[in-house]
Amino acid sequence: MENSNSIKIGGAFWGPSTPSIIIKNWALTSLPANIEQLTMLESFYLSGNRLTTLPTEIGKLCALKNLDLSYNRLTALPAEIGQLRS
């Protein structure tokens, strides 16, 4: 990871088979568009960050069952989030 305000998908930390990611209170400001590569992600905990938007690709996380976006700065959600079924 480069710093506490960004994350990198792929490589040694998170790859397609990652089932759960917890990134709480990191002051994270954005998520990368390649988040869609996390095809097996079931739980994504992002509370206490500084997210203002989400990438539209979040709607492609087919396995996602738990998504915690509490205590962020979101002003809107992408329509694609409605594609999540669980």
Coordinates of C-alpha atoms in Angstrom, one line a residue:
M1 CA 0.0 0.0 0.0
E2 CA 1.3 3.4 -0.9
N3 CA -0.2 5.4 1.9
S4 CA -3.2 5.4 4.2
N5 CA -5.3 7.3 1.7
S6 CA -5.3 4.8 -1.1
I7 CA -5.4 1.0 -1.7
K8 CA -4.1 -1.2 -4.5
I9 CA -6.1 -4.2 -5.7
G10 CA -4.0 -7.2 -6.8
G11 CA -0.6 -8.3 -5.8
A12 CA 0.3 -9.4 -2.3
F13 CA -2.6 -7.8 -0.4
W14 CA -5.9 -8.4 -2.1
G15 CA -6.6 -10.6 -5.1
P16 CA -9.7 -12.1 -6.8
S17 CA -10.1 -14.8 -4.1
T18 CA -10.1 -12.5 -1.1
P19 CA -13.3 -13.1 0.9
S20 CA -13.2 -10.2 3.3
I21 CA -11.5 -6.8 3.5
I22 CA -11.6 -4.5 6.6
I23 CA -10.3 -1.0 6.1
K24 CA -11.6 1.0 9.0
N25 CA -10.5 4.5 10.0
W26 CA -7.8 4.8 7.4
A27 CA -8.8 8.2 6.0
L28 CA -9.3 6.5 2.7
T29 CA -10.5 8.9 0.1
S30 CA -11.3 6.7 -2.9
L31 CA -11.5 3.1 -4.1
P32 CA -9.8 2.0 -7.4
A33 CA -12.0 1.2 -10.4
N34 CA -10.4 -2.3 -10.6
I35 CA -12.3 -3.2 -7.4
E36 CA -14.4 -5.4 -9.7
Q37 CA -11.5 -7.9 -9.7
L38 CA -12.5 -8.9 -6.2
T39 CA -14.9 -11.5 -7.5
M40 CA -15.1 -13.6 -4.3
L41 CA -15.4 -10.7 -1.9
E42 CA -18.2 -11.3 0.5
S43 CA -17.6 -8.7 3.2
F44 CA -16.2 -5.2 2.7
Y45 CA -15.9 -3.0 5.8
L46 CA -15.0 0.6 5.0
S47 CA -16.3 2.5 8.0
G48 CA -14.7 5.6 9.4
N49 CA -13.0 6.8 6.2
R50 CA -13.3 9.8 3.9
L51 CA -15.0 8.3 0.9
T52 CA -17.2 10.8 -1.0
T53 CA -18.0 8.6 -3.9
L54 CA -17.9 5.0 -4.9
P55 CA -16.7 3.6 -8.3
T56 CA -19.6 2.3 -10.5
E57 CA -17.7 -1.0 -10.6
I58 CA -18.9 -1.8 -7.0
G59 CA -22.0 -3.1 -8.6
K60 CA -20.0 -6.0 -10.1
L61 CA -19.1 -7.5 -6.8
C62 CA -21.4 -10.4 -7.3
A63 CA -20.5 -12.3 -4.1
L64 CA -20.8 -9.3 -1.8
K65 CA -23.1 -9.9 1.2
N66 CA -21.9 -7.3 3.7
L67 CA -21.0 -3.7 2.9
D68 CA -20.3 -1.2 5.7
L69 CA -19.9 2.4 4.5
S70 CA -20.8 4.1 7.8
Y71 CA -19.0 7.2 8.9
N72 CA -17.9 8.3 5.5
R73 CA -18.6 11.4 3.5
L74 CA -20.7 9.9 0.8
T75 CA -23.2 12.3 -0.8
A76 CA -24.6 9.8 -3.3
L77 CA -24.4 6.2 -4.3
P78 CA -23.9 5.0 -7.9
A79 CA -26.9 3.4 -9.5
E80 CA -24.9 0.3 -10.1
I81 CA -25.0 -0.5 -6.4
G82 CA -28.5 -1.7 -7.1
Q83 CA -27.0 -4.6 -9.0
L84 CA -25.9 -6.2 -5.7
R85 CA -28.2 -9.0 -4.8
S86 CA -27.2 -10.3 -1.4

